[in-house]
Tab-separated table of C-alpha atoms in Angstrom:
chain	number	residue	atom	x	y	z
A	20	GLN	CA	0.278	-41.610	23.181
A	21	MET	CA	-1.873	-39.336	21.174
A	22	ALA	CA	-4.957	-40.601	23.005
A	23	ALA	CA	-3.387	-40.090	26.301
A	24	LYS	CA	-2.759	-36.456	25.481
A	25	ILE	CA	-6.406	-35.967	24.310
A	26	ASN	CA	-7.730	-37.572	27.447
A	27	GLU	CA	-5.291	-35.403	29.522
A	28	ALA	CA	-6.797	-32.225	27.727
A	29	HIS	CA	-10.218	-33.228	28.345
A	30	ASP	CA	-9.450	-33.928	32.035
A	31	HIS	CA	-8.183	-30.396	32.322
A	32	ILE	CA	-11.294	-28.980	30.536
A	33	ALA	CA	-13.565	-30.968	33.154
A	34	LYS	CA	-11.589	-29.382	36.024
A	35	ALA	CA	-11.691	-25.912	34.661
A	36	GLU	CA	-15.680	-26.229	34.152
A	37	LYS	CA	-15.765	-27.560	37.846
A	38	TYR	CA	-13.939	-24.528	39.047
A	39	LEU	CA	-16.231	-22.179	37.297
A	40	ARG	CA	-19.361	-23.650	38.849
A	41	THR	CA	-21.045	-22.171	41.867
A	42	SER	CA	-22.967	-23.929	44.589
A	43	PHE	CA	-24.820	-23.193	47.724
A	44	MET	CA	-21.472	-23.157	49.520
A	45	LYS	CA	-19.457	-21.735	46.660
A	46	TRP	CA	-20.821	-18.489	45.527
A	47	LYS	CA	-17.954	-17.137	43.407
A	48	PRO	CA	-16.407	-19.080	40.275
A	49	ASP	CA	-12.660	-19.635	40.858
A	50	TYR	CA	-11.574	-17.960	37.794
A	51	ASP	CA	-7.889	-18.188	38.376
A	52	SER	CA	-7.817	-21.859	38.849
A	53	ALA	CA	-10.023	-22.353	35.616
A	54	ALA	CA	-7.737	-20.282	33.537
A	55	SER	CA	-4.627	-22.519	34.615
A	56	GLU	CA	-6.649	-25.681	33.779
A	57	TYR	CA	-7.748	-24.361	30.328
A	58	SER	CA	-3.943	-23.393	29.703
A	59	LYS	CA	-2.939	-26.892	30.352
A	60	ALA	CA	-5.836	-28.251	28.110
A	61	ALA	CA	-4.660	-26.024	25.489
A	62	VAL	CA	-0.938	-27.310	25.637
A	63	ALA	CA	-2.258	-30.916	25.525
A	64	PHE	CA	-4.555	-30.281	22.567
A	65	LYS	CA	-1.704	-28.427	20.821
A	66	ASN	CA	0.602	-31.495	21.590
A	67	ALA	CA	-2.110	-33.857	20.023
A	68	LYS	CA	-2.194	-31.573	16.986
A	69	MET	CA	-5.754	-30.746	17.761
A	70	LEU	CA	-5.382	-27.014	16.885
A	71	GLU	CA	-9.041	-25.965	16.719
A	72	GLU	CA	-9.743	-27.491	20.332
A	73	ALA	CA	-6.411	-25.825	21.432
A	74	LYS	CA	-7.585	-22.396	20.114
A	75	GLU	CA	-10.905	-22.774	21.874
A	76	ALA	CA	-9.113	-23.531	25.227
A	77	TYR	CA	-6.795	-20.548	24.888
A	78	LEU	CA	-10.022	-18.380	24.192
A	79	GLN	CA	-11.617	-19.850	27.370
A	80	GLU	CA	-8.493	-19.215	29.313
A	81	ALA	CA	-8.441	-15.472	28.088
A	82	GLU	CA	-12.051	-15.229	29.215
A	83	ALA	CA	-11.403	-16.597	32.636
A	84	HIS	CA	-8.439	-14.108	33.135
A	85	THR	CA	-10.557	-11.282	31.919
A	86	ASN	CA	-13.250	-12.160	34.315
A	87	ASN	CA	-10.673	-12.469	37.094
A	88	LYS	CA	-9.412	-8.964	36.166
A	89	THR	CA	-5.998	-10.214	35.277
A	90	TYR	CA	-4.236	-9.525	32.151
A	91	PRO	CA	-3.556	-12.804	30.154
A	92	PHE	CA	-0.554	-11.474	28.136
A	93	ASN	CA	0.727	-14.967	27.346
A	94	THR	CA	-2.762	-16.191	26.335
A	95	TYR	CA	-2.855	-13.283	23.618
A	96	VAL	CA	0.616	-14.413	22.267
A	97	SER	CA	-0.630	-17.867	22.030
A	98	LEU	CA	-3.798	-16.784	20.225
A	99	GLN	CA	-1.748	-14.684	18.133
A	100	ASP	CA	0.493	-17.791	17.116
A	101	MET	CA	-2.746	-19.710	16.319
A	102	GLN	CA	-4.179	-17.104	13.960
A	103	ARG	CA	-7.027	-16.222	16.160
A	104	ILE	CA	-6.135	-12.578	16.192
A	105	PRO	CA	-9.777	-10.958	16.083
A	106	GLU	CA	-10.749	-12.983	19.112
A	107	ALA	CA	-7.416	-11.893	21.057
A	108	ILE	CA	-8.176	-8.355	20.102
A	109	GLN	CA	-11.534	-8.501	21.768
A	110	TYR	CA	-9.971	-9.611	25.095
A	111	ILE	CA	-7.220	-7.051	24.849
A	112	GLU	CA	-9.943	-4.238	24.461
A	113	ARG	CA	-11.783	-5.641	27.401
A	114	ALA	CA	-8.628	-5.745	29.456
A	115	SER	CA	-7.535	-2.177	28.457
A	116	MET	CA	-10.967	-0.987	29.746
A	117	MET	CA	-10.190	-2.839	32.968
A	118	TYR	CA	-6.732	-1.203	33.460
A	119	VAL	CA	-8.165	2.375	32.841
A	120	GLU	CA	-10.875	1.693	35.742
A	121	ASN	CA	-8.112	0.067	37.976
A	122	GLY	CA	-5.983	3.222	37.561
A	123	THR	CA	-3.257	1.954	35.222
A	124	PRO	CA	-4.055	3.915	32.043
A	125	ASP	CA	-0.550	3.581	30.680
A	126	THR	CA	-0.719	-0.207	30.490
A	127	ALA	CA	-4.227	-0.010	28.877
A	128	ALA	CA	-2.661	2.486	26.155
A	129	LEU	CA	0.294	0.020	25.434
A	130	ALA	CA	-2.214	-2.944	25.287
A	131	LEU	CA	-4.290	-1.196	22.666
A	132	ASP	CA	-1.220	-0.225	20.678
A	133	ARG	CA	0.091	-3.697	20.781
A	134	ALA	CA	-3.504	-5.001	19.698
A	135	GLY	CA	-3.436	-2.401	16.616
A	136	LYS	CA	0.021	-3.880	15.519
A	137	LEU	CA	-1.436	-7.217	15.682
A	138	ILE	CA	-4.479	-6.565	13.632
A	139	GLU	CA	-2.799	-4.242	11.243
A	140	SER	CA	-2.061	-6.812	8.459
A	141	GLN	CA	-5.654	-8.192	8.589
A	142	ASP	CA	-8.094	-5.108	9.364
A	143	LEU	CA	-6.786	-1.726	8.798
A	144	ALA	CA	-10.154	-0.073	9.990
A	145	LYS	CA	-9.939	-1.872	13.378
A	146	ALA	CA	-6.231	-1.030	13.639
A	147	VAL	CA	-7.062	2.678	13.414
A	148	ASP	CA	-9.710	2.300	15.924
A	149	LEU	CA	-7.380	0.888	18.343
A	150	TYR	CA	-4.554	3.417	17.821
A	151	GLN	CA	-7.237	6.338	18.107
A	152	LYS	CA	-8.478	4.583	21.500
A	153	ALA	CA	-4.744	4.481	22.529
A	154	ALA	CA	-4.185	8.056	21.652
A	155	SER	CA	-7.259	8.998	23.805
A	156	VAL	CA	-6.016	7.170	26.856
A	157	PHE	CA	-2.629	8.870	26.625
A	158	GLU	CA	-3.999	12.392	25.991
A	159	ASN	CA	-6.386	12.085	29.145
A	160	GLU	CA	-3.208	11.473	31.156
A	161	ASP	CA	-1.437	14.559	29.332
A	162	ARG	CA	0.935	12.082	27.817
A	163	LEU	CA	0.999	14.002	24.424
A	164	ARG	CA	4.209	12.589	23.089
A	165	GLN	CA	2.869	9.337	23.338
A	166	ALA	CA	-0.703	10.341	22.222
A	167	VAL	CA	0.615	11.854	18.986
A	168	GLU	CA	2.525	8.883	18.161
A	169	MET	CA	-0.677	6.968	18.147
A	170	LEU	CA	-2.449	9.527	16.172
A	171	GLY	CA	0.376	9.398	13.644
A	172	LYS	CA	-0.061	5.573	13.063
A	173	SER	CA	-4.062	6.195	12.592
A	174	SER	CA	-3.361	9.013	10.191
A	175	ARG	CA	-1.218	7.012	8.094
A	176	LEU	CA	-3.603	3.952	7.906
A	177	LEU	CA	-6.548	6.279	7.005
A	178	VAL	CA	-4.437	7.363	4.137
A	179	ARG	CA	-3.631	3.939	3.135
A	180	GLN	CA	-7.388	3.162	3.094
A	181	HIS	CA	-8.045	6.343	0.967
A	182	LYS	CA	-10.181	7.741	3.736
A	183	LEU	CA	-9.017	11.156	3.137
A	184	ASP	CA	-11.485	13.231	4.901
A	185	GLU	CA	-10.833	11.408	8.227
A	186	ALA	CA	-7.123	11.491	7.449
A	187	ALA	CA	-7.197	15.285	7.166
A	188	VAL	CA	-8.997	15.663	10.527
A	189	SER	CA	-6.602	13.198	12.193
A	190	ILE	CA	-3.456	15.032	10.736
A	191	GLN	CA	-4.804	18.263	11.944
A	192	LYS	CA	-5.100	16.901	15.509
A	193	GLU	CA	-1.420	15.596	15.247
A	194	LYS	CA	-0.406	19.261	14.170
A	195	ASN	CA	-2.087	20.710	17.112
A	196	MET	CA	-0.456	18.347	19.648
A	197	TYR	CA	3.034	19.019	17.906
A	198	LYS	CA	2.262	22.870	18.304
A	199	GLU	CA	1.349	22.343	21.929
A	200	ILE	CA	4.553	20.561	22.801
A	201	GLU	CA	6.625	22.974	20.734
A	202	ASN	CA	7.836	20.680	18.138
A	203	TYR	CA	7.562	22.992	15.320
A	204	PRO	CA	9.810	21.269	12.664
A	205	THR	CA	7.357	18.249	12.817
A	206	CYS	CA	4.496	20.720	12.445
A	207	PHE	CA	5.951	21.585	9.059
A	208	LYS	CA	6.096	18.078	7.992
A	209	LYS	CA	2.483	17.683	9.037
A	210	THR	CA	1.565	20.564	6.984
A	211	SER	CA	3.183	18.910	3.939
A	212	ALA	CA	1.143	15.803	4.547
A	213	GLN	CA	-2.131	17.950	5.035
A	214	VAL	CA	-1.347	19.740	1.722
A	215	LEU	CA	-0.982	16.265	0.025
A	216	VAL	CA	-4.259	15.013	1.446
A	217	HIS	CA	-6.178	18.080	0.619
A	218	LEU	CA	-4.980	18.282	-3.122
A	219	HIS	CA	-5.963	14.500	-3.336
A	220	ARG	CA	-9.490	15.611	-2.179
A	221	ASN	CA	-9.378	18.172	-4.743
A	222	ASP	CA	-9.523	20.864	-2.106
A	223	PHE	CA	-7.125	23.558	-3.227
A	224	VAL	CA	-8.628	26.283	-0.654
A	225	ALA	CA	-8.229	23.728	2.315
A	226	ALA	CA	-4.597	23.199	1.225
A	227	ASP	CA	-3.841	26.693	0.926
A	228	LYS	CA	-5.392	27.496	4.241
A	229	CYS	CA	-3.027	25.015	5.961
A	230	VAL	CA	-0.035	26.739	4.414
A	231	ARG	CA	-1.272	30.203	5.371
A	232	GLU	CA	-1.920	29.095	9.047
A	233	SER	CA	1.474	27.400	9.273
A	234	TYR	CA	3.175	31.082	8.978
A	235	SER	CA	2.221	31.558	12.603
A	236	LEU	CA	4.704	28.767	13.546
A	237	PRO	CA	7.945	30.001	14.646
A	238	GLY	CA	10.454	29.167	11.759
A	239	PHE	CA	8.055	28.203	9.023
A	240	SER	CA	8.545	31.257	7.106
A	241	GLY	CA	11.537	30.886	4.563
A	242	SER	CA	12.091	27.234	5.695
A	243	GLU	CA	12.685	24.408	3.095
A	244	ASP	CA	9.122	23.259	3.652
A	245	CYS	CA	7.530	26.501	3.194
A	246	ILE	CA	9.292	27.303	-0.138
A	247	ALA	CA	8.434	23.828	-1.435
A	248	LEU	CA	4.854	24.107	-0.368
A	249	GLU	CA	4.429	27.528	-2.022
A	250	GLN	CA	5.794	26.038	-5.307
A	251	LEU	CA	3.569	23.144	-5.121
A	252	LEU	CA	0.336	25.366	-4.494
A	253	GLN	CA	1.446	27.589	-7.238
A	254	GLY	CA	2.037	24.859	-9.719
A	255	TYR	CA	-1.278	23.024	-8.771
A	256	ASP	CA	-3.174	26.223	-9.110
A	257	GLU	CA	-1.615	27.210	-12.619
A	258	GLN	CA	-2.072	23.417	-13.784
A	259	ASP	CA	1.708	23.282	-14.336
A	260	GLU	CA	2.127	19.596	-13.982
A	261	ASP	CA	5.888	19.925	-14.686
A	262	GLN	CA	6.441	22.119	-11.565
A	263	VAL	CA	4.210	19.921	-9.411
A	264	HIS	CA	6.222	16.820	-10.604
A	265	ARG	CA	9.485	18.528	-9.713
A	266	VAL	CA	8.308	19.460	-6.250
A	267	CYS	CA	6.659	16.010	-5.580
A	268	ASN	CA	9.758	14.205	-6.569
A	269	SER	CA	12.043	16.198	-4.488
A	270	PRO	CA	13.781	14.514	-1.348
A	271	LEU	CA	11.522	16.568	0.964
A	272	PHE	CA	8.313	14.882	-0.356
A	273	LYS	CA	9.948	11.628	-1.617
A	274	TYR	CA	11.362	10.669	1.844
A	275	MET	CA	8.221	11.333	3.871
A	276	ASP	CA	6.384	8.273	5.532
A	277	ASN	CA	5.655	5.784	2.748
A	278	ASP	CA	1.767	6.340	2.620
A	279	TYR	CA	2.471	10.194	2.086
A	280	ALA	CA	5.229	9.544	-0.487
A	281	LYS	CA	2.918	7.517	-2.473
A	282	LEU	CA	0.324	10.561	-2.364
A	283	SER	CA	3.155	12.720	-3.486
A	284	VAL	CA	4.192	10.886	-6.491
A	285	SER	CA	0.551	10.200	-7.717
A	286	LEU	CA	-0.602	13.778	-7.369
A	287	ARG	CA	-1.809	15.170	-10.727
A	288	VAL	CA	-2.804	18.741	-11.456
A	289	PRO	CA	-6.567	19.297	-12.061
A	290	GLY	CA	-7.744	19.541	-15.851
A	291	GLY	CA	-5.233	17.230	-17.286
A	292	GLY	CA	-2.491	19.473	-17.284
A	293	LYS	CA	0.594	17.998	-19.038
A	294	LYS	CA	4.340	18.415	-18.325
A	295	LYS	CA	6.003	20.986	-20.465
A	296	LYS	CA	8.082	18.426	-22.445
A	297	ALA	CA	7.367	18.413	-26.226
A	298	PRO	CA	5.156	15.419	-27.363
A	299	ALA	CA	7.236	12.634	-29.140
A	300	ALA	CA	5.240	12.911	-32.353
A	301	ASP	CA	6.583	16.419	-33.239
A	302	ALA	CA	9.835	16.313	-31.241
A	303	GLY	CA	12.175	17.973	-33.795
A	304	GLU	CA	15.202	19.812	-32.519
A	305	GLY	CA	13.067	22.874	-31.784
A	306	GLY	CA	10.592	21.131	-29.755
A	307	ALA	CA	13.349	19.301	-27.629
A	308	GLY	CA	14.843	22.711	-27.392
A	309	ALA	CA	11.636	24.272	-26.158
A	310	GLY	CA	11.370	21.309	-23.571
A	311	GLU	CA	14.915	21.928	-22.186
A	312	ALA	CA	14.168	25.679	-21.871
A	313	ASP	CA	11.223	25.080	-19.667
A	314	GLU	CA	13.212	22.386	-17.626
A	315	ASP	CA	15.766	25.212	-16.950
A	316	GLU	CA	13.166	27.539	-15.630
A	317	TYR	CA	13.138	25.357	-12.404
A	318	ALA	CA	16.579	23.952	-12.568
A	319	GLY	CA	17.619	25.984	-9.375
A	320	GLY	CA	15.681	23.412	-7.297
A	321	LEU	CA	13.429	24.208	-4.278
A	322	CYS	CA	15.651	26.544	-2.414
């Protein structure tokens, strides 16, 4: 029975290759019929437990579909199931370019987003590239809400890779888009993300500039975000690790997207500033009392 399945698969491959051949009377390959045969071959190989051959057949099916200017969605799912994600991504990218050319950019952007999700666990840099491409397609169509969502994904992944210079640029783009669509509260959150990134880059001037510029946003001045950021910058500038620690561990920062929350809890002041608690070695009653007094200085919280 296994041999019959293998023979069946090879028969389908032979038929597919025949459909792709051209001759004096047949000028153009029949990609559609070839794709169908490659798909049948892949299933037969899979049933025969010949997984490598099945993967190759699926790849050939995807190529035939792409050459035929059709979107082989099921093929990509099969390739994903068979751990051939990088190859699947190549075909999705080619298909997305084809969609843009054919006047269906939304489909192109959604395909790129899906590709980004597929590859994220294996290759963060490639996922960033795909999300940025999806953002560009949406932006060209003036679909800013969708574009900024894609940019948000790429910003977080850049932070995860510690590519902080690129992350700073990406977050600024997000902030500009949110400002354009008048979503000001999210602009405040993006300012917090920017400040964390810039402080991790040891660039206090850039962090401070982001906050100064945000005062032009309606509602920023006096907001919870504004007060927390001013306290964070003050603590950082004065090398007061206790104040920085308190702000960075407040709910406002702790419940940001995970990648930014990690930046928050790992932030340290320059020059090795220490928290104001007395060291254990001389922590007599007086030392403990001094530590408590300093704790009380900021006990009122952020607001």
